[in-house]
Amino acid sequence: MTPEHGFFDLNVHTLWALLVARPAVLRSGSTSVRSLRTQLPVMLDTQELTARTRRELDGIRYAIRLAEA
């Protein structure tokens, strides 16, 4: 998932909505969760993000931190 990819905002929103509905997904410790955790800073550094997408990515990052605590 990269910001240059078409429909990036929609993909972020879909992921955010999934994690709001099913936060236990983050506690699985899967490689997908680890990959997402490492890619979030890269995605957040992108200047072209909308405010909504940035807010949702921050929410995802916070949810991952809570799941790992």
Short mmCIF file of N, CA and C in Angstrom, two decimals:
data_model
loop_
_atom_site.label_atom_id
_atom_site.label_comp_id
_atom_site.label_asym_id
_atom_site.label_seq_id
_atom_site.Cartn_x
_atom_site.Cartn_y
_atom_site.Cartn_z
N MET A 1 0.85 -1.17 0.00
CA MET A 1 0.00 0.00 0.00
C MET A 1 0.90 1.23 0.00
N THR A 2 0.87 1.95 -1.08
CA THR A 2 1.67 3.16 -1.18
C THR A 2 0.78 4.32 -1.59
N PRO A 3 1.12 5.53 -1.16
CA PRO A 3 0.31 6.71 -1.51
C PRO A 3 0.21 6.96 -3.01
N GLU A 4 1.17 6.48 -3.78
CA GLU A 4 1.13 6.68 -5.23
C GLU A 4 0.10 5.77 -5.89
N HIS A 5 -0.31 4.73 -5.19
CA HIS A 5 -1.27 3.78 -5.72
C HIS A 5 -2.65 4.43 -5.81
N GLY A 6 -3.36 4.16 -6.87
CA GLY A 6 -4.71 4.70 -7.01
C GLY A 6 -5.61 4.22 -5.88
N PHE A 7 -6.52 5.04 -5.48
CA PHE A 7 -7.48 4.72 -4.42
C PHE A 7 -6.83 4.52 -3.06
N PHE A 8 -5.69 5.15 -2.83
CA PHE A 8 -4.99 5.00 -1.55
C PHE A 8 -5.87 5.45 -0.39
N ASP A 9 -6.54 6.60 -0.53
CA ASP A 9 -7.40 7.10 0.54
C ASP A 9 -8.50 6.09 0.88
N LEU A 10 -9.08 5.49 -0.13
CA LEU A 10 -10.13 4.49 0.08
C LEU A 10 -9.58 3.26 0.79
N ASN A 11 -8.40 2.83 0.40
CA ASN A 11 -7.78 1.66 1.04
C ASN A 11 -7.47 1.94 2.51
N VAL A 12 -6.96 3.11 2.81
CA VAL A 12 -6.68 3.48 4.20
C VAL A 12 -7.97 3.51 5.00
N HIS A 13 -9.01 4.11 4.44
CA HIS A 13 -10.28 4.20 5.15
C HIS A 13 -10.86 2.80 5.40
N THR A 14 -10.76 1.92 4.42
CA THR A 14 -11.27 0.56 4.58
C THR A 14 -10.51 -0.18 5.68
N LEU A 15 -9.20 -0.05 5.69
CA LEU A 15 -8.39 -0.68 6.74
C LEU A 15 -8.73 -0.11 8.10
N TRP A 16 -8.85 1.21 8.18
CA TRP A 16 -9.21 1.87 9.44
C TRP A 16 -10.56 1.36 9.95
N ALA A 17 -11.55 1.28 9.06
CA ALA A 17 -12.89 0.82 9.44
C ALA A 17 -12.86 -0.64 9.91
N LEU A 18 -12.06 -1.47 9.25
CA LEU A 18 -11.91 -2.86 9.67
C LEU A 18 -11.35 -2.94 11.08
N LEU A 19 -10.33 -2.15 11.36
CA LEU A 19 -9.69 -2.20 12.67
C LEU A 19 -10.58 -1.62 13.76
N VAL A 20 -11.43 -0.67 13.41
CA VAL A 20 -12.40 -0.14 14.38
C VAL A 20 -13.41 -1.23 14.73
N ALA A 21 -13.86 -1.97 13.72
CA ALA A 21 -14.86 -3.01 13.92
C ALA A 21 -14.27 -4.27 14.56
N ARG A 22 -13.03 -4.59 14.23
CA ARG A 22 -12.40 -5.82 14.70
C ARG A 22 -10.97 -5.57 15.18
N PRO A 23 -10.82 -4.91 16.33
CA PRO A 23 -9.47 -4.59 16.81
C PRO A 23 -8.63 -5.82 17.15
N ALA A 24 -9.26 -6.96 17.38
CA ALA A 24 -8.51 -8.18 17.70
C ALA A 24 -7.61 -8.62 16.55
N VAL A 25 -7.88 -8.15 15.35
CA VAL A 25 -7.04 -8.49 14.20
C VAL A 25 -5.59 -8.09 14.46
N LEU A 26 -5.40 -7.01 15.18
CA LEU A 26 -4.04 -6.51 15.44
C LEU A 26 -3.29 -7.36 16.45
N ARG A 27 -4.00 -8.10 17.26
CA ARG A 27 -3.35 -8.89 18.29
C ARG A 27 -2.86 -10.24 17.78
N SER A 28 -3.06 -10.51 16.52
CA SER A 28 -2.66 -11.80 15.97
C SER A 28 -1.14 -11.94 15.83
N GLY A 29 -0.44 -10.81 15.74
CA GLY A 29 1.01 -10.84 15.59
C GLY A 29 1.45 -11.34 14.23
N SER A 30 0.59 -11.24 13.26
CA SER A 30 0.90 -11.76 11.92
C SER A 30 1.94 -10.89 11.22
N THR A 31 2.47 -11.43 10.14
CA THR A 31 3.44 -10.68 9.36
C THR A 31 2.80 -9.45 8.73
N SER A 32 1.51 -9.52 8.45
CA SER A 32 0.80 -8.37 7.88
C SER A 32 0.80 -7.20 8.86
N VAL A 33 0.57 -7.48 10.12
CA VAL A 33 0.56 -6.43 11.14
C VAL A 33 1.96 -5.84 11.28
N ARG A 34 2.98 -6.69 11.31
CA ARG A 34 4.35 -6.19 11.42
C ARG A 34 4.73 -5.36 10.19
N SER A 35 4.32 -5.81 9.04
CA SER A 35 4.60 -5.06 7.81
C SER A 35 3.91 -3.71 7.83
N LEU A 36 2.66 -3.69 8.24
CA LEU A 36 1.92 -2.44 8.34
C LEU A 36 2.60 -1.49 9.31
N ARG A 37 3.04 -2.00 10.45
CA ARG A 37 3.70 -1.17 11.46
C ARG A 37 4.96 -0.52 10.89
N THR A 38 5.72 -1.25 10.10
CA THR A 38 6.95 -0.68 9.54
C THR A 38 6.67 0.29 8.40
N GLN A 39 5.57 0.11 7.68
CA GLN A 39 5.25 0.98 6.55
C GLN A 39 4.52 2.26 6.95
N LEU A 40 3.90 2.28 8.12
CA LEU A 40 3.14 3.47 8.53
C LEU A 40 3.96 4.75 8.54
N PRO A 41 5.17 4.77 9.10
CA PRO A 41 5.94 6.02 9.06
C PRO A 41 6.20 6.52 7.65
N VAL A 42 6.44 5.60 6.73
CA VAL A 42 6.68 5.97 5.33
C VAL A 42 5.42 6.61 4.75
N MET A 43 4.28 5.99 5.00
CA MET A 43 3.02 6.53 4.49
C MET A 43 2.71 7.89 5.10
N LEU A 44 2.97 8.04 6.39
CA LEU A 44 2.68 9.31 7.06
C LEU A 44 3.61 10.43 6.64
N ASP A 45 4.79 10.11 6.11
CA ASP A 45 5.73 11.13 5.65
C ASP A 45 5.35 11.73 4.31
N THR A 46 4.39 11.13 3.63
CA THR A 46 3.97 11.62 2.32
C THR A 46 3.22 12.94 2.48
N GLN A 47 3.60 13.92 1.69
CA GLN A 47 3.01 15.26 1.78
C GLN A 47 1.62 15.34 1.15
N GLU A 48 1.30 14.45 0.23
CA GLU A 48 0.06 14.55 -0.53
C GLU A 48 -1.16 13.96 0.18
N LEU A 49 -1.03 13.54 1.42
CA LEU A 49 -2.15 12.93 2.13
C LEU A 49 -3.22 13.96 2.47
N THR A 50 -4.46 13.54 2.40
CA THR A 50 -5.54 14.40 2.86
C THR A 50 -5.55 14.37 4.39
N ALA A 51 -6.20 15.34 4.98
CA ALA A 51 -6.27 15.40 6.45
C ALA A 51 -6.96 14.15 7.00
N ARG A 52 -8.00 13.71 6.33
CA ARG A 52 -8.73 12.52 6.78
C ARG A 52 -7.84 11.28 6.74
N THR A 53 -7.11 11.11 5.65
CA THR A 53 -6.23 9.95 5.53
C THR A 53 -5.13 9.99 6.57
N ARG A 54 -4.55 11.15 6.79
CA ARG A 54 -3.51 11.28 7.82
C ARG A 54 -4.06 10.94 9.21
N ARG A 55 -5.26 11.42 9.50
CA ARG A 55 -5.90 11.15 10.79
C ARG A 55 -6.17 9.65 10.95
N GLU A 56 -6.64 9.01 9.89
CA GLU A 56 -6.92 7.58 9.96
C GLU A 56 -5.64 6.76 10.09
N LEU A 57 -4.57 7.16 9.41
CA LEU A 57 -3.29 6.47 9.56
C LEU A 57 -2.75 6.64 10.98
N ASP A 58 -2.91 7.82 11.55
CA ASP A 58 -2.52 8.03 12.95
C ASP A 58 -3.32 7.13 13.88
N GLY A 59 -4.61 6.99 13.58
CA GLY A 59 -5.46 6.10 14.38
C GLY A 59 -5.03 4.65 14.28
N ILE A 60 -4.64 4.23 13.10
CA ILE A 60 -4.15 2.87 12.90
C ILE A 60 -2.85 2.67 13.68
N ARG A 61 -1.96 3.64 13.60
CA ARG A 61 -0.69 3.54 14.33
C ARG A 61 -0.93 3.45 15.84
N TYR A 62 -1.86 4.24 16.34
CA TYR A 62 -2.20 4.21 17.76
C TYR A 62 -2.80 2.85 18.15
N ALA A 63 -3.67 2.32 17.30
CA ALA A 63 -4.29 1.02 17.58
C ALA A 63 -3.24 -0.08 17.63
N ILE A 64 -2.25 -0.01 16.76
CA ILE A 64 -1.17 -1.01 16.78
C ILE A 64 -0.38 -0.89 18.08
N ARG A 65 -0.10 0.32 18.50
CA ARG A 65 0.62 0.51 19.78
C ARG A 65 -0.17 -0.07 20.94
N LEU A 66 -1.48 0.17 20.96
CA LEU A 66 -2.31 -0.38 22.04
C LEU A 66 -2.32 -1.91 22.01
N ALA A 67 -2.39 -2.48 20.83
CA ALA A 67 -2.42 -3.94 20.71
C ALA A 67 -1.11 -4.56 21.16
N GLU A 68 -0.01 -3.85 20.98
CA GLU A 68 1.30 -4.39 21.36
C GLU A 68 1.64 -4.15 22.83
N ALA A 69 0.89 -3.31 23.49
CA ALA A 69 1.19 -2.98 24.89
C ALA A 69 0.82 -4.11 25.82
#
